[in-house]
PDB file of C-alpha atoms and ligand atoms in Angstrom:
ATOM      1  CA  UNK G 211      11.747 -49.344  60.833  1.00  0.00           C
ATOM      2  CA  UNK G 212      13.568 -48.395  57.652  1.00  0.00           C
ATOM      3  CA  UNK G 213      14.685 -51.280  55.545  1.00  0.00           C
ATOM      4  CA  UNK G 214      18.133 -51.170  53.937  1.00  0.00           C
ATOM      5  CA  UNK G 215      16.578 -50.561  50.506  1.00  0.00           C
ATOM      6  CA  UNK G 216      14.795 -47.408  51.789  1.00  0.00           C
ATOM      7  CA  UNK G 217      18.084 -45.536  52.006  1.00  0.00           C
ATOM      8  CA  UNK G 218      18.976 -43.520  48.922  1.00  0.00           C
ATOM      9  CA  UNK G 219      21.938 -44.741  46.894  1.00  0.00           C
ATOM     10  CA  UNK G 220      25.031 -43.233  48.463  1.00  0.00           C
ATOM     11  CA  UNK G 221      26.701 -41.416  45.546  1.00  0.00           C
ATOM     12  CA  UNK G 222      23.542 -39.581  44.473  1.00  0.00           C
ATOM     13  CA  UNK G 223      23.072 -38.304  48.010  1.00  0.00           C
ATOM     14  CA  UNK G 224      26.552 -36.791  48.336  1.00  0.00           C
ATOM     15  CA  UNK G 225      26.922 -33.021  48.067  1.00  0.00           C
ATOM     16  CA  UNK G 226      28.844 -31.812  45.031  1.00  0.00           C
ATOM     17  CA  UNK G 227      31.808 -30.557  47.099  1.00  0.00           C
ATOM     18  CA  UNK G 228      32.299 -33.988  48.531  1.00  0.00           C
ATOM     19  CA  UNK G 229      32.022 -35.640  45.113  1.00  0.00           C
ATOM     20  CA  UNK G 230      34.744 -33.304  43.854  1.00  0.00           C
ATOM     21  CA  UNK G 231      36.899 -34.135  46.872  1.00  0.00           C
ATOM     22  CA  UNK G 232      36.434 -37.868  46.253  1.00  0.00           C
ATOM     23  CA  UNK G 233      37.307 -37.500  42.567  1.00  0.00           C
ATOM     24  CA  UNK G 234      40.341 -35.355  43.387  1.00  0.00           C
ATOM     25  CA  UNK G 235      41.572 -38.158  45.658  1.00  0.00           C
ATOM     26  CA  UNK G 236      40.995 -40.695  42.868  1.00  0.00           C
ATOM     27  CA  UNK G 237      42.719 -38.418  40.348  1.00  0.00           C
ATOM     28  CA  UNK G 238      45.652 -37.889  42.708  1.00  0.00           C
ATOM     29  CA  UNK G 239      46.159 -41.627  42.563  1.00  0.00           C
ATOM     30  CA  UNK G 240      45.837 -42.106  38.824  1.00  0.00           C
ATOM     31  CA  UNK G 241      44.377 -40.717  35.632  1.00  0.00           C
ATOM     32  CA  UNK G 242      43.068 -44.112  34.513  1.00  0.00           C
ATOM     33  CA  UNK G 243      41.150 -44.582  37.766  1.00  0.00           C
ATOM     34  CA  UNK G 244      39.555 -41.178  37.238  1.00  0.00           C
ATOM     35  CA  UNK G 245      38.409 -42.211  33.772  1.00  0.00           C
ATOM     36  CA  UNK G 246      36.823 -45.329  35.312  1.00  0.00           C
ATOM     37  CA  UNK G 247      35.115 -43.278  38.032  1.00  0.00           C
ATOM     38  CA  UNK G 248      33.644 -40.900  35.443  1.00  0.00           C
ATOM     39  CA  UNK G 249      32.038 -43.859  33.713  1.00  0.00           C
ATOM     40  CA  UNK G 250      30.550 -45.130  36.965  1.00  0.00           C
ATOM     41  CA  UNK G 251      27.826 -42.536  37.601  1.00  0.00           C
ATOM     42  CA  UNK G 252      26.277 -39.414  36.088  1.00  0.00           C
ATOM     43  CA  UNK G 253      27.143 -37.488  39.268  1.00  0.00           C
ATOM     44  CA  UNK G 254      30.817 -38.372  38.985  1.00  0.00           C
ATOM     45  CA  UNK G 255      30.819 -37.443  35.325  1.00  0.00           C
ATOM     46  CA  UNK G 256      29.310 -34.027  36.080  1.00  0.00           C
ATOM     47  CA  UNK G 257      31.626 -33.333  39.008  1.00  0.00           C
ATOM     48  CA  UNK G 258      34.701 -34.473  37.093  1.00  0.00           C
ATOM     49  CA  UNK G 259      35.149 -31.223  35.166  1.00  0.00           C
ATOM     50  CA  UNK G 260      35.934 -29.181  38.276  1.00  0.00           C
ATOM     51  CA  UNK G 261      39.301 -27.355  38.183  1.00  0.00           C
ATOM     52  CA  UNK G 262      40.246 -28.573  41.654  1.00  0.00           C
ATOM     53  CA  UNK G 263      40.460 -32.138  40.332  1.00  0.00           C
ATOM     54  CA  UNK G 264      42.856 -31.170  37.523  1.00  0.00           C
ATOM     55  CA  UNK G 265      44.967 -29.199  39.953  1.00  0.00           C
ATOM     56  CA  UNK G 266      45.491 -32.254  42.170  1.00  0.00           C
ATOM     57  CA  UNK G 267      45.522 -35.054  39.619  1.00  0.00           C
ATOM     58  CA  UNK G 268      48.549 -37.262  39.268  1.00  0.00           C
ATOM     59  CA  UNK G 269      49.815 -38.976  36.150  1.00  0.00           C
ATOM     60  CA  UNK G 270      51.809 -41.594  38.007  1.00  0.00           C
ATOM     61  CA  UNK G 271      51.598 -43.949  35.079  1.00  0.00           C
ATOM     62  CA  UNK G 272      52.553 -41.057  32.809  1.00  0.00           C
ATOM     63  CA  UNK G 273      55.418 -43.081  31.379  1.00  0.00           C
ATOM     64  CA  UNK G 274      53.060 -45.729  30.044  1.00  0.00           C
ATOM     65  CA  UNK G 275      50.449 -43.262  28.841  1.00  0.00           C
ATOM     66  CA  UNK G 276      53.015 -41.052  27.182  1.00  0.00           C
ATOM     67  CA  UNK G 277      53.516 -42.897  23.941  1.00  0.00           C
ATOM     68  CA  UNK G 278      50.086 -44.368  23.308  1.00  0.00           C
ATOM     69  CA  UNK G 279      48.886 -41.058  21.911  1.00  0.00           C
ATOM     70  CA  UNK G 280      45.468 -41.175  23.533  1.00  0.00           C
ATOM     71  CA  UNK G 281      43.799 -37.793  22.819  1.00  0.00           C
ATOM     72  CA  UNK G 282      41.880 -38.022  26.087  1.00  0.00           C
ATOM     73  CA  UNK G 283      45.165 -38.247  27.978  1.00  0.00           C
ATOM     74  CA  UNK G 284      46.635 -35.166  26.288  1.00  0.00           C
ATOM     75  CA  UNK G 285      43.461 -33.183  26.783  1.00  0.00           C
ATOM     76  CA  UNK G 286      43.474 -34.188  30.453  1.00  0.00           C
ATOM     77  CA  UNK G 287      47.102 -33.109  30.806  1.00  0.00           C
ATOM     78  CA  UNK G 288      46.320 -29.786  29.152  1.00  0.00           C
ATOM     79  CA  UNK G 289      43.511 -29.155  31.634  1.00  0.00           C
ATOM     80  CA  UNK G 290      45.808 -30.059  34.530  1.00  0.00           C
ATOM     81  CA  UNK G 291      48.404 -27.593  33.258  1.00  0.00           C
ATOM     82  CA  UNK G 292      45.820 -24.858  32.803  1.00  0.00           C
ATOM     83  CA  UNK G 293      44.832 -25.403  36.415  1.00  0.00           C
ATOM     84  CA  UNK G 294      48.436 -25.094  37.603  1.00  0.00           C
ATOM     85  CA  UNK G 295      49.081 -28.747  38.471  1.00  0.00           C
ATOM     86  CA  UNK G 296      52.800 -28.785  39.445  1.00  0.00           C
ATOM     87  CA  UNK G 297      53.367 -32.439  38.536  1.00  0.00           C
ATOM     88  CA  UNK G 298      51.973 -32.235  35.000  1.00  0.00           C
ATOM     89  CA  UNK G 299      53.688 -28.870  34.428  1.00  0.00           C
ATOM     90  CA  UNK G 300      56.954 -30.637  35.244  1.00  0.00           C
ATOM     91  CA  UNK G 301      56.190 -33.594  32.955  1.00  0.00           C
ATOM     92  CA  UNK G 302      55.183 -31.313  30.107  1.00  0.00           C
ATOM     93  CA  UNK G 303      58.300 -29.215  30.646  1.00  0.00           C
ATOM     94  CA  UNK G 304      60.523 -32.297  30.489  1.00  0.00           C
ATOM     95  CA  UNK G 305      58.903 -33.412  27.236  1.00  0.00           C
ATOM     96  CA  UNK G 306      59.101 -29.979  25.676  1.00  0.00           C
ATOM     97  CA  UNK G 307      62.710 -29.382  26.653  1.00  0.00           C
ATOM     98  CA  UNK G 308      64.360 -32.770  26.244  1.00  0.00           C
ATOM     99  CA  UNK G 309      62.237 -34.588  23.672  1.00  0.00           C
ATOM    100  CA  UNK G 310      60.855 -31.870  21.420  1.00  0.00           C
ATOM    101  CA  UNK G 311      63.843 -29.532  21.872  1.00  0.00           C
ATOM    102  CA  UNK G 312      61.528 -26.585  22.499  1.00  0.00           C
ATOM    103  CA  UNK G 313      63.770 -25.071  25.123  1.00  0.00           C
ATOM    104  CA  UNK G 314      61.910 -21.822  25.836  1.00  0.00           C
ATOM    105  CA  UNK G 315      58.591 -23.597  26.191  1.00  0.00           C
ATOM    106  CA  UNK G 316      60.123 -26.387  28.287  1.00  0.00           C
ATOM    107  CA  UNK G 317      61.790 -23.890  30.605  1.00  0.00           C
ATOM    108  CA  UNK G 318      58.544 -21.952  31.002  1.00  0.00           C
ATOM    109  CA  UNK G 319      56.710 -25.110  32.152  1.00  0.00           C
ATOM    110  CA  UNK G 320      59.557 -26.215  34.414  1.00  0.00           C
ATOM    111  CA  UNK G 321      59.789 -22.748  35.951  1.00  0.00           C
ATOM    112  CA  UNK G 322      56.062 -22.660  36.712  1.00  0.00           C
ATOM    113  CA  UNK G 323      56.314 -26.042  38.399  1.00  0.00           C
ATOM    114  CA  UNK G 324      59.494 -25.074  40.275  1.00  0.00           C
ATOM    115  CA  UNK G 325      57.875 -21.870  41.509  1.00  0.00           C
ATOM    116  CA  UNK G 326      55.118 -24.018  42.978  1.00  0.00           C
ATOM    117  CA  UNK G 327      57.813 -25.885  44.867  1.00  0.00           C
ATOM    118  CA  UNK G 328      57.745 -29.179  42.926  1.00  0.00           C
ATOM    119  CA  UNK G 329      61.107 -30.632  43.886  1.00  0.00           C
ATOM    120  CA  UNK G 330      61.987 -32.484  40.660  1.00  0.00           C
ATOM    121  CA  UNK G 331      61.195 -29.329  38.690  1.00  0.00           C
ATOM    122  CA  UNK G 332      63.436 -27.245  40.989  1.00  0.00           C
ATOM    123  CA  UNK G 333      66.188 -29.806  40.434  1.00  0.00           C
ATOM    124  CA  UNK G 334      66.007 -30.004  36.627  1.00  0.00           C
ATOM    125  CA  UNK G 335      65.276 -26.301  36.147  1.00  0.00           C
ATOM    126  CA  UNK G 336      68.264 -25.441  38.346  1.00  0.00           C
ATOM    127  CA  UNK G 337      70.525 -27.792  36.397  1.00  0.00           C
ATOM    128  CA  UNK G 338      69.469 -26.415  33.003  1.00  0.00           C
ATOM    129  CA  UNK G 339      70.064 -22.845  34.182  1.00  0.00           C
ATOM    130  CA  UNK G 340      73.479 -23.901  35.459  1.00  0.00           C
ATOM    131  CA  UNK G 341      74.477 -25.386  32.103  1.00  0.00           C
ATOM    132  CA  UNK G 342      73.209 -22.233  30.395  1.00  0.00           C
ATOM    133  CA  UNK G 343      75.770 -20.209  32.382  1.00  0.00           C
ATOM    134  CA  UNK G 344      73.256 -18.901  34.915  1.00  0.00           C
ATOM    135  CA  UNK G 345      75.078 -20.752  37.674  1.00  0.00           C
ATOM    136  CA  UNK G 346      73.917 -18.618  40.593  1.00  0.00           C
ATOM    137  CA  UNK G 347      70.275 -18.799  39.596  1.00  0.00           C
ATOM    138  CA  UNK G 348      70.657 -22.534  38.931  1.00  0.00           C
ATOM    139  CA  UNK G 349      72.211 -23.209  42.323  1.00  0.00           C
ATOM    140  CA  UNK G 350      69.422 -21.200  43.933  1.00  0.00           C
ATOM    141  CA  UNK G 351      66.837 -23.689  42.602  1.00  0.00           C
ATOM    142  CA  UNK G 352      69.028 -26.704  43.390  1.00  0.00           C
ATOM    143  CA  UNK G 353      69.264 -25.493  46.975  1.00  0.00           C
ATOM    144  CA  UNK G 354      65.483 -25.038  47.152  1.00  0.00           C
ATOM    145  CA  UNK G 355      65.146 -28.655  46.008  1.00  0.00           C
ATOM    146  CA  UNK G 356      67.683 -29.836  48.551  1.00  0.00           C
ATOM    147  CA  UNK G 357      66.020 -27.937  51.392  1.00  0.00           C
ATOM    148  CA  UNK G 358      62.555 -29.208  50.429  1.00  0.00           C
ATOM    149  CA  UNK G 359      63.814 -32.779  50.544  1.00  0.00           C
ATOM    150  CA  UNK G 360      65.633 -32.360  53.835  1.00  0.00           C
ATOM    151  CA  UNK G 361      68.999 -32.649  52.087  1.00  0.00           C
ATOM    152  CA  UNK G 362      68.052 -36.014  50.629  1.00  0.00           C
ATOM    153  CA  UNK G 363      68.573 -35.726  46.894  1.00  0.00           C
ATOM    154  CA  UNK G 364      68.838 -39.436  46.155  1.00  0.00           C
ATOM    155  CA  UNK G 365      65.079 -39.982  45.854  1.00  0.00           C
ATOM    156  CA  UNK G 366      64.745 -36.945  43.586  1.00  0.00           C
ATOM    157  CA  UNK G 367      67.558 -38.209  41.324  1.00  0.00           C
ATOM    158  CA  UNK G 368      65.907 -41.611  41.161  1.00  0.00           C
ATOM    159  CA  UNK G 369      62.536 -40.164  40.133  1.00  0.00           C
ATOM    160  CA  UNK G 370      64.067 -37.849  37.530  1.00  0.00           C
ATOM    161  CA  UNK G 371      66.086 -40.736  36.098  1.00  0.00           C
ATOM    162  CA  UNK G 372      62.966 -42.908  35.957  1.00  0.00           C
ATOM    163  CA  UNK G 373      61.145 -40.287  33.882  1.00  0.00           C
ATOM    164  CA  UNK G 374      64.140 -39.630  31.635  1.00  0.00           C
ATOM    165  CA  UNK G 375      64.272 -43.365  30.917  1.00  0.00           C
ATOM    166  CA  UNK G 376      60.881 -43.069  29.193  1.00  0.00           C
ATOM    167  CA  UNK G 377      61.580 -39.845  27.320  1.00  0.00           C
ATOM    168  CA  UNK G 378      63.289 -39.824  23.994  1.00  0.00           C
ATOM    169  CA  UNK G 379      66.052 -37.433  24.976  1.00  0.00           C
ATOM    170  CA  UNK G 380      67.164 -35.504  21.909  1.00  0.00           C
ATOM    171  CA  UNK G 381      68.281 -32.351  23.670  1.00  0.00           C
ATOM    172  CA  UNK G 382      71.337 -33.567  25.558  1.00  0.00           C
ATOM    173  CA  UNK G 383      72.555 -30.593  27.532  1.00  0.00           C
ATOM    174  CA  UNK G 384      76.101 -30.530  28.840  1.00  0.00           C
ATOM    175  CA  UNK G 385      78.574 -28.510  30.820  1.00  0.00           C
ATOM    176  CA  UNK G 386      81.165 -26.748  28.724  1.00  0.00           C
ATOM    177  CA  UNK G 387      84.657 -28.273  28.938  1.00  0.00           C
ATOM    178  CA  UNK G 388      85.994 -25.304  30.817  1.00  0.00           C
ATOM    179  CA  UNK G 389      83.393 -25.771  33.530  1.00  0.00           C
ATOM    180  CA  UNK G 390      83.919 -29.440  34.201  1.00  0.00           C
ATOM    181  CA  UNK G 391      87.706 -29.402  34.042  1.00  0.00           C
ATOM    182  CA  UNK G 392      88.285 -26.238  36.035  1.00  0.00           C
ATOM    183  CA  UNK G 393      85.999 -27.169  38.924  1.00  0.00           C
ATOM    184  CA  UNK G 394      84.793 -23.612  38.675  1.00  0.00           C
ATOM    185  CA  UNK G 395      85.050 -21.498  41.753  1.00  0.00           C
ATOM    186  CA  UNK G 396      86.352 -24.185  44.122  1.00  0.00           C
ATOM    187  CA  UNK G 397      86.312 -22.781  47.628  1.00  0.00           C
ATOM    188  CA  UNK G 398      88.570 -25.417  49.144  1.00  0.00           C
ATOM    189  CA  UNK G 399      91.899 -24.230  50.529  1.00  0.00           C
ATOM    190  CA  UNK G 400      93.458 -27.629  49.941  1.00  0.00           C
ATOM    191  CA  UNK G 401      94.209 -28.069  46.244  1.00  0.00           C
ATOM    192  CA  UNK G 402      92.275 -30.908  44.588  1.00  0.00           C
ATOM    193  CA  UNK G 403      90.665 -31.837  47.902  1.00  0.00           C
ATOM    194  CA  UNK G 404      87.160 -31.614  46.444  1.00  0.00           C
ATOM    195  CA  UNK G 405      88.091 -33.487  43.291  1.00  0.00           C
ATOM    196  CA  UNK G 406      89.256 -36.454  45.314  1.00  0.00           C
ATOM    197  CA  UNK G 407      86.011 -36.498  47.268  1.00  0.00           C
ATOM    198  CA  UNK G 408      83.664 -36.431  44.308  1.00  0.00           C
ATOM    199  CA  UNK G 409      85.454 -38.927  42.094  1.00  0.00           C
ATOM    200  CA  UNK G 410      84.221 -42.036  43.850  1.00  0.00           C
ATOM    201  CA  UNK G 411      82.146 -44.326  41.666  1.00  0.00           C
ATOM    202  CA  UNK G 412      79.046 -46.393  42.287  1.00  0.00           C
ATOM    203  CA  UNK G 413      76.660 -43.519  42.971  1.00  0.00           C
ATOM    204  CA  UNK G 414      73.672 -45.100  41.257  1.00  0.00           C
ATOM    205  CA  UNK G 415      73.945 -48.269  43.276  1.00  0.00           C
ATOM    206  CA  UNK G 416      74.373 -46.560  46.593  1.00  0.00           C
ATOM    207  CA  UNK G 417      72.242 -43.476  46.056  1.00  0.00           C
ATOM    208  CA  UNK G 418      74.011 -41.675  48.806  1.00  0.00           C
ATOM    209  CA  UNK G 419      72.374 -38.512  49.997  1.00  0.00           C
ATOM    210  CA  UNK G 420      75.510 -37.305  51.711  1.00  0.00           C
ATOM    211  CA  UNK G 421      77.565 -38.377  48.752  1.00  0.00           C
ATOM    212  CA  UNK G 422      79.651 -35.243  48.772  1.00  0.00           C
ATOM    213  CA  UNK G 423      80.553 -35.390  52.428  1.00  0.00           C
ATOM    214  CA  UNK G 424      81.620 -32.451  54.519  1.00  0.00           C
ATOM    215  CA  UNK G 425      84.905 -31.942  52.723  1.00  0.00           C
ATOM    216  CA  UNK G 426      83.485 -30.969  49.349  1.00  0.00           C
ATOM    217  CA  UNK G 427      82.834 -27.274  48.846  1.00  0.00           C
ATOM    218  CA  UNK G 428      79.451 -26.051  47.598  1.00  0.00           C
ATOM    219  CA  UNK G 429      80.827 -24.965  44.223  1.00  0.00           C
ATOM    220  CA  UNK G 430      82.351 -28.365  43.437  1.00  0.00           C
ATOM    221  CA  UNK G 431      79.305 -30.184  44.759  1.00  0.00           C
ATOM    222  CA  UNK G 432      76.878 -28.472  42.374  1.00  0.00           C
ATOM    223  CA  UNK G 433      79.318 -28.664  39.493  1.00  0.00           C
ATOM    224  CA  UNK G 434      79.516 -32.417  40.018  1.00  0.00           C
ATOM    225  CA  UNK G 435      75.748 -32.772  40.418  1.00  0.00           C
ATOM    226  CA  UNK G 436      75.140 -30.995  37.092  1.00  0.00           C
ATOM    227  CA  UNK G 437      77.892 -32.913  35.381  1.00  0.00           C
ATOM    228  CA  UNK G 438      76.457 -36.251  36.553  1.00  0.00           C
ATOM    229  CA  UNK G 439      72.944 -35.290  35.486  1.00  0.00           C
ATOM    230  CA  UNK G 440      74.264 -34.529  31.985  1.00  0.00           C
ATOM    231  CA  UNK G 441      76.008 -37.903  32.021  1.00  0.00           C
ATOM    232  CA  UNK G 442      72.734 -39.582  33.018  1.00  0.00           C
ATOM    233  CA  UNK G 443      70.980 -38.022  29.999  1.00  0.00           C
ATOM    234  CA  UNK G 444      73.499 -39.755  27.751  1.00  0.00           C
ATOM    235  CA  UNK G 445      74.104 -43.057  29.472  1.00  0.00           C
ATOM    236  CA  UNK G 446      71.052 -43.540  31.700  1.00  0.00           C
ATOM    237  CA  UNK G 447      73.323 -43.619  34.748  1.00  0.00           C
ATOM    238  CA  UNK G 448      74.583 -41.001  37.172  1.00  0.00           C
ATOM    239  CA  UNK G 449      77.787 -42.983  37.536  1.00  0.00           C
ATOM    240  CA  UNK G 450      80.707 -41.608  35.579  1.00  0.00           C
ATOM    241  CA  UNK G 451      83.012 -44.470  34.847  1.00  0.00           C
TER     242      UNK G 451
HETATM  243 ZN1   ZN V 558      85.818 -27.307  45.752  1.00  0.00          ZN
END
């Protein structure tokens, strides 16, 4: 009868595909756990350079890692981006656009992530396009985000705000005065009906998904969404007091 010690050690006996799958699961949880796993065995270290892992890795503690300037972190992020990881493409895009003011580069990263269906990227990319006078294209991406989230934008706003809190936002985009005061393209037949609906306060606290209600037209809804995002960049809050 085989004794327990006769069995080969488990990790060494795993096929490479399975090792990669295990590491991808670890990486999807956190970058720091992946670093620990790589140190654990030679097999993990060898399997850890597979593109599939970078494609699925998550930098959930990105905010903390962001400013410690660890070269290993940046090299890891670069590999994730080269492997088309939607989450890191979004994070890189946010940094490029809002912190380093490299708008073209930031938009390129955000677009790549949005095209892969990453909801926060669709949201921010849509908003930036909207403020850059490409309203139709912007609304198209905002609607993709909304549809992906089952019309629940509150969670997306919360996550975007959380990331923005850790960025040093130097590029504070805004809607031009004409846009925010004219309620561009209001489709409501009742004058000022939409304005009344969207002027309630306390959005941050309540995080209402159906904030706009059925009486706010699409045009006013997106105008308000963009306007509140721009406000959040400045004040840290979606609420406009
Ligand atoms: Zn309206």
